[in-house]
mmCIF file of C-alpha atoms in Angstrom:
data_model
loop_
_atom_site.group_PDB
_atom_site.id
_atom_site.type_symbol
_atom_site.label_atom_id
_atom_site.label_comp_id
_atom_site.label_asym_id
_atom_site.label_seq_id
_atom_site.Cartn_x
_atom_site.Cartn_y
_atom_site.Cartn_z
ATOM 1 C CA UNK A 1 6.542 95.203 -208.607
ATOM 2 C CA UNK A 2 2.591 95.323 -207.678
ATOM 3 C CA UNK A 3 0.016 93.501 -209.642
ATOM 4 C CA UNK A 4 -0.645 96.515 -212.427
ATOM 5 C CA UNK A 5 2.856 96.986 -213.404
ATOM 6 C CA UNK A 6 2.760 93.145 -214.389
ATOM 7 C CA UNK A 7 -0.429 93.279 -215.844
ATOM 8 C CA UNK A 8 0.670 96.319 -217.631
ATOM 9 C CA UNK A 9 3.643 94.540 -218.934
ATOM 10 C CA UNK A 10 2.236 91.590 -220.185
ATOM 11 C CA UNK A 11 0.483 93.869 -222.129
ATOM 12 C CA UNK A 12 2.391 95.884 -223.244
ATOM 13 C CA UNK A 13 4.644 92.395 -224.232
ATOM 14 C CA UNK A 14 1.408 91.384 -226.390
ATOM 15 C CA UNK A 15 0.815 95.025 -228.551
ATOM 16 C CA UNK A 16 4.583 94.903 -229.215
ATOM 17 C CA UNK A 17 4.270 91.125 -230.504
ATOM 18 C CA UNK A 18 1.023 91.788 -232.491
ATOM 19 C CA UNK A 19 2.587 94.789 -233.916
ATOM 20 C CA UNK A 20 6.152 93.273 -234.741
ATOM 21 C CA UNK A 21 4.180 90.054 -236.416
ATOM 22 C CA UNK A 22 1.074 92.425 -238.117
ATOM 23 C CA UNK A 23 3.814 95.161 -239.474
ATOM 24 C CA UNK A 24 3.434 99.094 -239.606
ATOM 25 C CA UNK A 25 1.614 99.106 -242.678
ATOM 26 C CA UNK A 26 -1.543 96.711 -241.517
ATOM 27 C CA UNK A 27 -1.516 98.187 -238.225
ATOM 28 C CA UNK A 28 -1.781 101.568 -239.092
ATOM 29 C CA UNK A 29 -4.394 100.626 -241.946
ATOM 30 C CA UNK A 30 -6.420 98.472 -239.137
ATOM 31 C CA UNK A 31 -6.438 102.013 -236.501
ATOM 32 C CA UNK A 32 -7.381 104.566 -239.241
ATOM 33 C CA UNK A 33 -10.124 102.429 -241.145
ATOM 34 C CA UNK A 34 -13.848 102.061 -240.440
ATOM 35 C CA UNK A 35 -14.958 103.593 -236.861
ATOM 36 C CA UNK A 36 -11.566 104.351 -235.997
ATOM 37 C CA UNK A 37 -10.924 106.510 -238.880
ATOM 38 C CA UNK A 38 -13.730 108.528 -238.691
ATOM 39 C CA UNK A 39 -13.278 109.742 -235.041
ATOM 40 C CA UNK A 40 -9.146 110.512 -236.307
ATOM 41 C CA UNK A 41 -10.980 112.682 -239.098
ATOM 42 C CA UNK A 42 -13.277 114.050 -236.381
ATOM 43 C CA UNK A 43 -10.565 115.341 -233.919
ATOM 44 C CA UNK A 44 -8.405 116.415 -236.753
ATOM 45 C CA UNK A 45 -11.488 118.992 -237.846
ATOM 46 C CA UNK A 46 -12.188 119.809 -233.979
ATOM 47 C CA UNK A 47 -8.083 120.981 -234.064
ATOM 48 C CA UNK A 48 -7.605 122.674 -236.952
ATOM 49 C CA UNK A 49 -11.624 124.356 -237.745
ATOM 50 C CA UNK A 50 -10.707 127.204 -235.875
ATOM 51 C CA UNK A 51 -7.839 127.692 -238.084
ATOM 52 C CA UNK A 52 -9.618 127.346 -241.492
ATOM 53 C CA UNK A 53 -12.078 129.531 -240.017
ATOM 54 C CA UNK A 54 -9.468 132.508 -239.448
ATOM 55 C CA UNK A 55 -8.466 132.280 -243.146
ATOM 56 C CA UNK A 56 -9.917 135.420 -244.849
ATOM 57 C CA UNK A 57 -10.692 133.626 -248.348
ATOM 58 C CA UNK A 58 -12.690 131.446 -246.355
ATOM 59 C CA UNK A 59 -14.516 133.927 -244.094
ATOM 60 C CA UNK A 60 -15.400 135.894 -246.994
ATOM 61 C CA UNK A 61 -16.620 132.705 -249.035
ATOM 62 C CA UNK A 62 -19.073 131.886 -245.424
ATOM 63 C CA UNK A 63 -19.673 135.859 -245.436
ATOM 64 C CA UNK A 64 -21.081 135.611 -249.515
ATOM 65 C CA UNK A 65 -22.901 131.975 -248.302
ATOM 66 C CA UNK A 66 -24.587 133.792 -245.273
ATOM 67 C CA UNK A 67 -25.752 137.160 -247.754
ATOM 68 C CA UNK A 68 -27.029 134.769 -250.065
ATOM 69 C CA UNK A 69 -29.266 132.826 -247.497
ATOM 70 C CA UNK A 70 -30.656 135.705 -246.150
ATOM 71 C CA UNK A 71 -31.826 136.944 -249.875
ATOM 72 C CA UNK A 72 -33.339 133.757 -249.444
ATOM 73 C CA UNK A 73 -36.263 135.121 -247.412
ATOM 74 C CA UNK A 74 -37.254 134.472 -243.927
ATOM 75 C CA UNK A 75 -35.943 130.620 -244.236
ATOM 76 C CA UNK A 76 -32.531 131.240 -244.948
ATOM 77 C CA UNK A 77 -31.915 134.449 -242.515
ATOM 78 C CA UNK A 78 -32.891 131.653 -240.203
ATOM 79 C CA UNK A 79 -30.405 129.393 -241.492
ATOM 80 C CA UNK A 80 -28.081 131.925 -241.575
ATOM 81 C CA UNK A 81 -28.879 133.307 -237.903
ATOM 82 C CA UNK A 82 -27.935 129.450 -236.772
ATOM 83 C CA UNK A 83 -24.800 129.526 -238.633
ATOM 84 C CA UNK A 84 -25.459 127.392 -241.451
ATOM 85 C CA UNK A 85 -22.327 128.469 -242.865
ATOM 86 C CA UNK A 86 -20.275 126.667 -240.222
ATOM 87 C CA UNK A 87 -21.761 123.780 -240.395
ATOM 88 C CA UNK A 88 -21.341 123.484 -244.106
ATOM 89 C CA UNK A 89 -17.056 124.377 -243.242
ATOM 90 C CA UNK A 90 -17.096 121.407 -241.074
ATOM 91 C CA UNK A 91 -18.599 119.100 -243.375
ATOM 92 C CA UNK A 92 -16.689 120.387 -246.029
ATOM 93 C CA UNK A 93 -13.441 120.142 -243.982
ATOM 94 C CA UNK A 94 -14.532 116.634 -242.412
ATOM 95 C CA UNK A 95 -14.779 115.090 -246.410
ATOM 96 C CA UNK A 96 -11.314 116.587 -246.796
ATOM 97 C CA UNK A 97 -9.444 115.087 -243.585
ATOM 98 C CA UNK A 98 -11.301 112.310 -244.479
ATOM 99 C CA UNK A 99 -9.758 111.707 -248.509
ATOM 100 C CA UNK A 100 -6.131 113.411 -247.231
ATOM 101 C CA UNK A 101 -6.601 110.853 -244.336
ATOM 102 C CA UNK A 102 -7.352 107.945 -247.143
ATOM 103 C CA UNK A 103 -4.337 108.658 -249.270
ATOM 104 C CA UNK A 104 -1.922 109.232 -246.621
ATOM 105 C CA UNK A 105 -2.483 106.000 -245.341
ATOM 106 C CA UNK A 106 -2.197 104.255 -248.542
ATOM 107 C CA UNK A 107 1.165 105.939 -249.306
ATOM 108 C CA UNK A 108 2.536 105.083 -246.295
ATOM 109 C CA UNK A 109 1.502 101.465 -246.232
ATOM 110 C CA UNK A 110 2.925 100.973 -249.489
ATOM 111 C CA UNK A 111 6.222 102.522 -248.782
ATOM 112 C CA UNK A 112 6.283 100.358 -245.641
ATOM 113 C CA UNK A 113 5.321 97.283 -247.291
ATOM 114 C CA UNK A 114 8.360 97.405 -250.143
ATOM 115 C CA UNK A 115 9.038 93.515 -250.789
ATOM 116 C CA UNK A 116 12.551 94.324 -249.397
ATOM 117 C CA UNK A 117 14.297 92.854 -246.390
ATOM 118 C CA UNK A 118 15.710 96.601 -244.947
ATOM 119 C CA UNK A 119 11.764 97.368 -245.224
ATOM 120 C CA UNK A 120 10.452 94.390 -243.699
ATOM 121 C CA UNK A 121 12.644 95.275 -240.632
ATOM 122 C CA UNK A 122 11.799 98.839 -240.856
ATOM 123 C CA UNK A 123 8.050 97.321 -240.897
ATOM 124 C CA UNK A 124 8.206 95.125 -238.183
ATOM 125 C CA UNK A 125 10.127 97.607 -236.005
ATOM 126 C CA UNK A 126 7.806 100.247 -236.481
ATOM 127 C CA UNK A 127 4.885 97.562 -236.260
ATOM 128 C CA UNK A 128 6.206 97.143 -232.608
ATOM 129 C CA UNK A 129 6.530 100.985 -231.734
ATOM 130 C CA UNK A 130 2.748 101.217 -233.265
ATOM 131 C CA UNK A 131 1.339 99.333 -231.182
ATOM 132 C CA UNK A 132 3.254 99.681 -228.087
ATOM 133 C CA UNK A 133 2.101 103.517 -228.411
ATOM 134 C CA UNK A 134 -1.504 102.550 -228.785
ATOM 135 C CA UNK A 135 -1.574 100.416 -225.718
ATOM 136 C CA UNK A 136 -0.276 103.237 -223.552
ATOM 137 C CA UNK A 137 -2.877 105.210 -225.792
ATOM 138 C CA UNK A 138 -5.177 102.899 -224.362
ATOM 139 C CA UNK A 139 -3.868 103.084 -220.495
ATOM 140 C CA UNK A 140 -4.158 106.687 -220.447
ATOM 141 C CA UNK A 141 -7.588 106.731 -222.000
ATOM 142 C CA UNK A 142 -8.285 104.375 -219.042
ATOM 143 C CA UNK A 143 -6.781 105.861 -216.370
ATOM 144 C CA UNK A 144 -8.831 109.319 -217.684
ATOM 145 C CA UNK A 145 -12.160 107.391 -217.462
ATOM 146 C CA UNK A 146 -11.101 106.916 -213.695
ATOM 147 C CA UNK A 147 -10.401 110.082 -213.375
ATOM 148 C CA UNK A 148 -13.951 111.177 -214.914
ATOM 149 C CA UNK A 149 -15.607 108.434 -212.517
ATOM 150 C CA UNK A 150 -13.529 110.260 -209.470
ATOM 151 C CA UNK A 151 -14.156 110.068 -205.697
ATOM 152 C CA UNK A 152 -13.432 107.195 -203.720
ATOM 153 C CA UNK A 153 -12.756 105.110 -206.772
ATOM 154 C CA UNK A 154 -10.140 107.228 -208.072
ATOM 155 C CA UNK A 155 -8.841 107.014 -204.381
ATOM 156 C CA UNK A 156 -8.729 103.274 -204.203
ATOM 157 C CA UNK A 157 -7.304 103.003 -208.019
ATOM 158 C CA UNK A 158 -4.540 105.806 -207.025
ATOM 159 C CA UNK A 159 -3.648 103.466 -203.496
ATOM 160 C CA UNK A 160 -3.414 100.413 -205.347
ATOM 161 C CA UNK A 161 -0.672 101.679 -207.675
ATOM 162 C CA UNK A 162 1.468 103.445 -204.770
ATOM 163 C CA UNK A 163 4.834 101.605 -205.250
ATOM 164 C CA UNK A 164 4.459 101.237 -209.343
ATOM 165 C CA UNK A 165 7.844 100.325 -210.414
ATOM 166 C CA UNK A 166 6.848 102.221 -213.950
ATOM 167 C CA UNK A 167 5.264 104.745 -211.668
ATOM 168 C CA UNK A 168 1.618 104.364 -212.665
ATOM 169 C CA UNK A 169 0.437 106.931 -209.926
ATOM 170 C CA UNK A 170 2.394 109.262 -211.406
ATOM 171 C CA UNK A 171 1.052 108.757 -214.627
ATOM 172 C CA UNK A 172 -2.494 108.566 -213.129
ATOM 173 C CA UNK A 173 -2.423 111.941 -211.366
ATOM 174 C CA UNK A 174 -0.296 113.636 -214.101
ATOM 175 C CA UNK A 175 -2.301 111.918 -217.334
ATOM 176 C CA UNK A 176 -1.893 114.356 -220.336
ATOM 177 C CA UNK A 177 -5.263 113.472 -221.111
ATOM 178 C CA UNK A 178 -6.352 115.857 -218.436
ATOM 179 C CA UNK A 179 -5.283 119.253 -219.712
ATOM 180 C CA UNK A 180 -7.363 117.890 -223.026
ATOM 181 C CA UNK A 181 -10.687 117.350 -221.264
ATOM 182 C CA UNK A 182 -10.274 119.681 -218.510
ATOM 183 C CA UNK A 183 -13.278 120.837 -217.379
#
């Protein structure tokens, strides 16, 4: 066992315990609040824009938007040379996310938080798996930022994990992240 599995362990030991004591329902509220939240409503727009925008209800609705800005004069067939129209859908679609994101949350932290003892367990067990997936959440997003860095320092980071009883090489050459921000 080299020095990052136990450092990985330990804290992966501490997420579990925060998110057995904390419960599913205030961890989940905690990661999709405030900053948090609004990147989750971000990257749920960047996935599924270019779906809304293949809808034909809502390519004809940007198609009337466009005509109408270019009736507009020479200040809205600018607007509408820029794509206006788009920018508008992802606005529109970000205030969406961003209420469906809202009420989801609240249903499910209610549902979790039933003042029963089956649901306390079911909270506290799925309090644990919560957080144990955000700290490997967090390794990968680490181990992708040494990737990004690269060169000898991704070298040096890749030879000190050689050996990694949970096989953190592995998981440092193979990170899904990298298929997501390939380049």
């Amino acid at each position: 066992m080299i020095t990052a599995d136990i450092i990985v362990l330990v804290a992966c030991i501490i997420f579990v315990l925060i998110g057995a004591l904390a419960g599913f329902g205030k961890g989940l509220k905690f990661f999709t609040s405030g900053i948090f939240g609004v990147i989750i409503s971000i990257f749920v727009c960047y996935l599924i824009f270019g779906l809304v925008l293949d809808w034909d209800a809502v390519r004809e609705l940007l198609q009337k938007f466009n005509d109408w800005l270019a009736a507009q004069g020479s200040v809205g067939t600018f607007f509408a040379d820029i794509h206006t129209d788009r920018i508008v859908l992802a606005v529109v679609l970000f205030i969406i996310i961003q209420i469906l994101r809202i009420i989801v949350v609240k249903i499910i932290k209610s549902v979790v938080e039933i003042n029963n003892v089956l649901f306390r367990i079911i909270n506290k067990i799925l309090g644990a798996a919560f957080f144990f997936a955000v700290a490997l959440a967090i390794l990968l997003i680490v181990f992708q930022i040494i990737a990004w860095i690269g060169g000898d320092t991704y070298a040096n980071f890749l030879a000190k994990l050689d050996g990694s009883i949970f096989r953190l090489d592995d998981l440092l050459i193979n990170n899904p992240l990298n298929s997501i921000f390939a380049k």
